[in-house]
PDB file of C-alpha atoms in Angstrom:
ATOM      1  CA  UNK G   1     -92.751-116.174  -7.345  1.00  0.00           C
ATOM      2  CA  UNK G   2     -95.831-115.575  -5.254  1.00  0.00           C
ATOM      3  CA  UNK G   3     -95.472-113.606  -2.046  1.00  0.00           C
ATOM      4  CA  UNK G   4     -97.979-114.239   0.700  1.00  0.00           C
ATOM      5  CA  UNK G   5     -98.669-111.207   2.820  1.00  0.00           C
ATOM      6  CA  UNK G   6     -99.079-111.926   6.531  1.00  0.00           C
ATOM      7  CA  UNK G   7    -102.562-111.364   7.822  1.00  0.00           C
ATOM      8  CA  UNK G   8    -103.401-110.140  11.283  1.00  0.00           C
ATOM      9  CA  UNK G   9    -104.895-112.846  13.520  1.00  0.00           C
ATOM     10  CA  UNK G  10    -108.629-113.173  13.214  1.00  0.00           C
ATOM     11  CA  UNK G  11    -110.648-112.142  16.255  1.00  0.00           C
ATOM     12  CA  UNK G  12    -112.226-115.591  16.391  1.00  0.00           C
ATOM     13  CA  UNK G  13    -108.779-117.155  16.950  1.00  0.00           C
ATOM     14  CA  UNK G  14    -108.869-116.052  20.583  1.00  0.00           C
ATOM     15  CA  UNK G  15    -105.969-114.689  22.589  1.00  0.00           C
ATOM     16  CA  UNK G  16    -102.497-116.057  21.784  1.00  0.00           C
ATOM     17  CA  UNK G  17    -101.183-118.575  24.312  1.00  0.00           C
ATOM     18  CA  UNK G  18     -97.654-119.289  25.443  1.00  0.00           C
ATOM     19  CA  UNK G  19     -95.682-121.713  27.526  1.00  0.00           C
ATOM     20  CA  UNK G  20     -92.445-121.256  29.436  1.00  0.00           C
ATOM     21  CA  UNK G  21     -89.927-124.094  29.637  1.00  0.00           C
ATOM     22  CA  UNK G  22     -87.144-124.176  32.218  1.00  0.00           C
ATOM     23  CA  UNK G  23     -84.246-126.634  32.319  1.00  0.00           C
ATOM     24  CA  UNK G  24     -80.750-127.139  33.687  1.00  0.00           C
ATOM     25  CA  UNK G  25     -77.500-127.223  31.715  1.00  0.00           C
ATOM     26  CA  UNK G  26     -77.693-130.498  29.745  1.00  0.00           C
ATOM     27  CA  UNK G  27     -73.907-130.849  29.601  1.00  0.00           C
ATOM     28  CA  UNK G  28     -73.712-130.962  33.399  1.00  0.00           C
ATOM     29  CA  UNK G  29     -76.345-133.718  33.368  1.00  0.00           C
ATOM     30  CA  UNK G  30     -74.352-135.564  30.674  1.00  0.00           C
ATOM     31  CA  UNK G  31     -71.213-135.328  32.819  1.00  0.00           C
ATOM     32  CA  UNK G  32     -73.154-136.883  35.699  1.00  0.00           C
ATOM     33  CA  UNK G  33     -74.245-139.750  33.412  1.00  0.00           C
ATOM     34  CA  UNK G  34     -70.605-140.637  32.741  1.00  0.00           C
ATOM     35  CA  UNK G  35     -70.007-141.465  36.419  1.00  0.00           C
ATOM     36  CA  UNK G  36     -73.032-143.681  37.149  1.00  0.00           C
ATOM     37  CA  UNK G  37     -74.524-146.922  35.897  1.00  0.00           C
ATOM     38  CA  UNK G  38     -77.566-146.320  33.734  1.00  0.00           C
ATOM     39  CA  UNK G  39     -79.834-147.764  36.413  1.00  0.00           C
ATOM     40  CA  UNK G  40     -78.382-145.533  39.126  1.00  0.00           C
ATOM     41  CA  UNK G  41     -78.558-142.515  36.814  1.00  0.00           C
ATOM     42  CA  UNK G  42     -82.279-142.957  36.088  1.00  0.00           C
ATOM     43  CA  UNK G  43     -83.103-143.809  39.703  1.00  0.00           C
ATOM     44  CA  UNK G  44     -81.388-140.553  40.710  1.00  0.00           C
ATOM     45  CA  UNK G  45     -83.315-138.680  38.021  1.00  0.00           C
ATOM     46  CA  UNK G  46     -86.586-140.196  39.236  1.00  0.00           C
ATOM     47  CA  UNK G  47     -85.717-139.266  42.820  1.00  0.00           C
ATOM     48  CA  UNK G  48     -84.750-135.688  41.891  1.00  0.00           C
ATOM     49  CA  UNK G  49     -81.017-135.810  42.621  1.00  0.00           C
ATOM     50  CA  UNK G  50     -80.210-135.572  38.894  1.00  0.00           C
ATOM     51  CA  UNK G  51     -82.167-133.031  36.830  1.00  0.00           C
ATOM     52  CA  UNK G  52     -84.330-134.090  33.920  1.00  0.00           C
ATOM     53  CA  UNK G  53     -83.021-133.335  30.418  1.00  0.00           C
ATOM     54  CA  UNK G  54     -84.486-130.430  28.416  1.00  0.00           C
ATOM     55  CA  UNK G  55     -86.626-132.708  26.192  1.00  0.00           C
ATOM     56  CA  UNK G  56     -88.340-134.136  29.284  1.00  0.00           C
ATOM     57  CA  UNK G  57     -88.995-130.636  30.574  1.00  0.00           C
ATOM     58  CA  UNK G  58     -90.379-129.589  27.186  1.00  0.00           C
ATOM     59  CA  UNK G  59     -93.006-132.354  27.143  1.00  0.00           C
ATOM     60  CA  UNK G  60     -93.408-132.791  30.935  1.00  0.00           C
ATOM     61  CA  UNK G  61     -92.197-136.402  30.902  1.00  0.00           C
ATOM     62  CA  UNK G  62     -92.099-137.877  34.407  1.00  0.00           C
ATOM     63  CA  UNK G  63     -90.443-141.117  35.488  1.00  0.00           C
ATOM     64  CA  UNK G  64     -92.727-143.483  37.398  1.00  0.00           C
ATOM     65  CA  UNK G  65     -90.657-146.659  37.782  1.00  0.00           C
ATOM     66  CA  UNK G  66     -87.142-147.720  36.880  1.00  0.00           C
ATOM     67  CA  UNK G  67     -85.654-151.214  36.905  1.00  0.00           C
ATOM     68  CA  UNK G  68     -82.827-152.774  34.964  1.00  0.00           C
ATOM     69  CA  UNK G  69     -83.964-152.882  31.332  1.00  0.00           C
ATOM     70  CA  UNK G  70     -87.443-151.539  32.140  1.00  0.00           C
ATOM     71  CA  UNK G  71     -88.895-148.036  32.625  1.00  0.00           C
ATOM     72  CA  UNK G  72     -92.336-146.496  32.969  1.00  0.00           C
ATOM     73  CA  UNK G  73     -92.936-142.799  32.231  1.00  0.00           C
ATOM     74  CA  UNK G  74     -96.027-140.618  31.982  1.00  0.00           C
ATOM     75  CA  UNK G  75     -97.040-137.244  30.618  1.00  0.00           C
ATOM     76  CA  UNK G  76    -100.200-135.258  30.061  1.00  0.00           C
ATOM     77  CA  UNK G  77     -99.606-133.201  26.927  1.00  0.00           C
ATOM     78  CA  UNK G  78    -100.927-129.667  26.916  1.00  0.00           C
ATOM     79  CA  UNK G  79    -102.446-128.054  23.858  1.00  0.00           C
ATOM     80  CA  UNK G  80     -99.027-126.924  22.602  1.00  0.00           C
ATOM     81  CA  UNK G  81     -98.623-130.553  21.419  1.00  0.00           C
ATOM     82  CA  UNK G  82    -101.861-130.606  19.404  1.00  0.00           C
ATOM     83  CA  UNK G  83    -101.912-131.103  15.659  1.00  0.00           C
ATOM     84  CA  UNK G  84    -104.195-129.035  13.371  1.00  0.00           C
ATOM     85  CA  UNK G  85    -107.102-131.423  14.095  1.00  0.00           C
ATOM     86  CA  UNK G  86    -107.001-130.849  17.860  1.00  0.00           C
ATOM     87  CA  UNK G  87    -105.382-134.189  18.730  1.00  0.00           C
ATOM     88  CA  UNK G  88    -101.981-134.910  20.250  1.00  0.00           C
ATOM     89  CA  UNK G  89     -99.384-134.869  17.467  1.00  0.00           C
ATOM     90  CA  UNK G  90     -97.830-138.237  16.628  1.00  0.00           C
ATOM     91  CA  UNK G  91     -94.385-136.684  16.953  1.00  0.00           C
ATOM     92  CA  UNK G  92     -94.870-136.320  20.703  1.00  0.00           C
ATOM     93  CA  UNK G  93     -95.896-139.980  20.927  1.00  0.00           C
ATOM     94  CA  UNK G  94     -92.840-141.014  18.890  1.00  0.00           C
ATOM     95  CA  UNK G  95     -90.602-138.890  21.128  1.00  0.00           C
ATOM     96  CA  UNK G  96     -92.124-140.523  24.203  1.00  0.00           C
ATOM     97  CA  UNK G  97     -91.537-143.994  22.737  1.00  0.00           C
ATOM     98  CA  UNK G  98     -87.983-143.124  21.707  1.00  0.00           C
ATOM     99  CA  UNK G  99     -87.396-141.892  25.249  1.00  0.00           C
ATOM    100  CA  UNK G 100     -88.676-144.973  27.083  1.00  0.00           C
ATOM    101  CA  UNK G 101     -87.017-147.468  24.751  1.00  0.00           C
ATOM    102  CA  UNK G 102     -83.686-145.609  24.946  1.00  0.00           C
ATOM    103  CA  UNK G 103     -83.926-145.175  28.709  1.00  0.00           C
ATOM    104  CA  UNK G 104     -84.743-148.869  29.176  1.00  0.00           C
ATOM    105  CA  UNK G 105     -81.558-149.697  27.267  1.00  0.00           C
ATOM    106  CA  UNK G 106     -79.520-147.183  29.267  1.00  0.00           C
ATOM    107  CA  UNK G 107     -80.706-148.720  32.569  1.00  0.00           C
ATOM    108  CA  UNK G 108     -79.075-151.985  31.502  1.00  0.00           C
ATOM    109  CA  UNK G 109     -75.635-150.399  30.944  1.00  0.00           C
ATOM    110  CA  UNK G 110     -72.725-150.060  33.380  1.00  0.00           C
ATOM    111  CA  UNK G 111     -71.056-146.741  34.210  1.00  0.00           C
ATOM    112  CA  UNK G 112     -69.077-145.334  31.316  1.00  0.00           C
ATOM    113  CA  UNK G 113     -71.416-146.587  28.584  1.00  0.00           C
ATOM    114  CA  UNK G 114     -74.273-144.762  26.906  1.00  0.00           C
ATOM    115  CA  UNK G 115     -76.592-145.405  24.002  1.00  0.00           C
ATOM    116  CA  UNK G 116     -78.295-143.634  21.129  1.00  0.00           C
ATOM    117  CA  UNK G 117     -81.215-144.668  18.961  1.00  0.00           C
ATOM    118  CA  UNK G 118     -80.221-145.944  15.550  1.00  0.00           C
ATOM    119  CA  UNK G 119     -83.689-147.000  14.468  1.00  0.00           C
ATOM    120  CA  UNK G 120     -87.250-146.775  15.721  1.00  0.00           C
ATOM    121  CA  UNK G 121     -90.460-148.051  14.185  1.00  0.00           C
ATOM    122  CA  UNK G 122     -93.710-146.720  15.572  1.00  0.00           C
ATOM    123  CA  UNK G 123     -97.175-148.147  15.020  1.00  0.00           C
ATOM    124  CA  UNK G 124     -99.951-145.659  15.765  1.00  0.00           C
ATOM    125  CA  UNK G 125    -103.038-147.598  16.795  1.00  0.00           C
ATOM    126  CA  UNK G 126    -105.528-144.894  17.754  1.00  0.00           C
ATOM    127  CA  UNK G 127    -105.635-141.114  17.976  1.00  0.00           C
ATOM    128  CA  UNK G 128    -105.240-139.338  21.283  1.00  0.00           C
ATOM    129  CA  UNK G 129    -108.332-137.208  21.536  1.00  0.00           C
ATOM    130  CA  UNK G 130    -108.838-134.163  23.655  1.00  0.00           C
ATOM    131  CA  UNK G 131    -111.645-134.667  26.187  1.00  0.00           C
ATOM    132  CA  UNK G 132    -113.175-131.632  27.883  1.00  0.00           C
ATOM    133  CA  UNK G 133    -110.350-129.492  26.534  1.00  0.00           C
ATOM    134  CA  UNK G 134    -107.608-131.786  27.907  1.00  0.00           C
ATOM    135  CA  UNK G 135    -105.792-134.736  26.399  1.00  0.00           C
ATOM    136  CA  UNK G 136    -105.521-138.051  28.126  1.00  0.00           C
ATOM    137  CA  UNK G 137    -102.684-138.796  30.535  1.00  0.00           C
ATOM    138  CA  UNK G 138    -100.281-141.007  28.615  1.00  0.00           C
ATOM    139  CA  UNK G 139     -98.286-143.823  30.191  1.00  0.00           C
ATOM    140  CA  UNK G 140     -95.271-145.135  28.301  1.00  0.00           C
ATOM    141  CA  UNK G 141     -93.507-148.397  29.044  1.00  0.00           C
ATOM    142  CA  UNK G 142     -90.127-149.366  27.584  1.00  0.00           C
ATOM    143  CA  UNK G 143     -88.264-152.641  28.002  1.00  0.00           C
ATOM    144  CA  UNK G 144     -85.188-154.380  26.629  1.00  0.00           C
ATOM    145  CA  UNK G 145     -85.997-157.424  24.500  1.00  0.00           C
ATOM    146  CA  UNK G 146     -82.479-158.395  23.419  1.00  0.00           C
ATOM    147  CA  UNK G 147     -79.317-157.095  25.031  1.00  0.00           C
ATOM    148  CA  UNK G 148     -76.087-156.899  23.104  1.00  0.00           C
ATOM    149  CA  UNK G 149     -72.577-155.488  23.399  1.00  0.00           C
ATOM    150  CA  UNK G 150     -72.906-152.998  20.513  1.00  0.00           C
ATOM    151  CA  UNK G 151     -76.631-152.945  19.704  1.00  0.00           C
ATOM    152  CA  UNK G 152     -79.526-153.450  22.118  1.00  0.00           C
ATOM    153  CA  UNK G 153     -83.113-154.015  21.008  1.00  0.00           C
ATOM    154  CA  UNK G 154     -86.058-152.610  22.961  1.00  0.00           C
ATOM    155  CA  UNK G 155     -89.809-152.290  22.644  1.00  0.00           C
ATOM    156  CA  UNK G 156     -92.329-149.906  24.078  1.00  0.00           C
ATOM    157  CA  UNK G 157     -95.953-148.919  24.177  1.00  0.00           C
ATOM    158  CA  UNK G 158     -98.021-145.880  25.074  1.00  0.00           C
ATOM    159  CA  UNK G 159    -101.417-146.202  26.741  1.00  0.00           C
ATOM    160  CA  UNK G 160    -104.117-143.625  27.408  1.00  0.00           C
ATOM    161  CA  UNK G 161    -105.839-143.017  30.751  1.00  0.00           C
ATOM    162  CA  UNK G 162    -108.269-145.866  30.037  1.00  0.00           C
ATOM    163  CA  UNK G 163    -105.380-148.305  29.517  1.00  0.00           C
ATOM    164  CA  UNK G 164    -105.911-148.540  25.751  1.00  0.00           C
ATOM    165  CA  UNK G 165    -102.732-148.921  23.709  1.00  0.00           C
ATOM    166  CA  UNK G 166    -102.398-145.903  21.408  1.00  0.00           C
ATOM    167  CA  UNK G 167     -98.976-146.726  19.929  1.00  0.00           C
ATOM    168  CA  UNK G 168     -96.201-149.323  20.015  1.00  0.00           C
ATOM    169  CA  UNK G 169     -92.562-149.189  18.990  1.00  0.00           C
ATOM    170  CA  UNK G 170     -89.557-151.357  18.349  1.00  0.00           C
ATOM    171  CA  UNK G 171     -86.159-149.744  18.614  1.00  0.00           C
ATOM    172  CA  UNK G 172     -82.474-150.491  18.329  1.00  0.00           C
ATOM    173  CA  UNK G 173     -79.829-148.532  20.197  1.00  0.00           C
ATOM    174  CA  UNK G 174     -76.103-148.301  19.604  1.00  0.00           C
ATOM    175  CA  UNK G 175     -73.997-148.748  22.746  1.00  0.00           C
ATOM    176  CA  UNK G 176     -70.803-146.669  22.994  1.00  0.00           C
ATOM    177  CA  UNK G 177     -68.280-145.458  25.561  1.00  0.00           C
ATOM    178  CA  UNK G 178     -69.259-142.102  27.032  1.00  0.00           C
ATOM    179  CA  UNK G 179     -65.609-141.060  26.910  1.00  0.00           C
ATOM    180  CA  UNK G 180     -66.182-140.700  23.146  1.00  0.00           C
ATOM    181  CA  UNK G 181     -68.622-137.874  23.876  1.00  0.00           C
ATOM    182  CA  UNK G 182     -67.319-134.289  23.910  1.00  0.00           C
ATOM    183  CA  UNK G 183     -66.644-132.962  27.427  1.00  0.00           C
ATOM    184  CA  UNK G 184     -69.035-130.521  29.033  1.00  0.00           C
ATOM    185  CA  UNK G 185     -68.042-126.886  28.765  1.00  0.00           C
TER     186      UNK G 185
END
């Protein structure tokens, strides 16, 4: 077995960077979701009366518009989301698409029901380049294409600041009673 000895950072790497992420108790947010329709829940989140979940805080996802079966989010990824080639990692784009497709489904549900992704297919159409040391602001749109009692189908896309589509997704979400979820502690 080969052991690789850690090397001290090279001077040309520059100073290490860090990022602090702050969020509220996700189980309290989940308890709030049980009492509201999906549309009311996401409108309250957009308006700041319900806190954003930790994943949204991690990637700085912001809600722009919310309607039944339709949501629009945005984010401007910082360099902590870059891949080794200095572009935004596809995993962030997939997470953004999973978020808007799932949220679009949730906005179509009455109080007491929730949803979870059971499948997502992402098509990456172009890389998200860093320009002048900053990536492009990304806008993600998710919408329901076929409602259902147990499974709902949604689609989404992500566009860069110039309006070019960088990725698309199709998703299916399982609908279930939120009473089946464990209670908050």
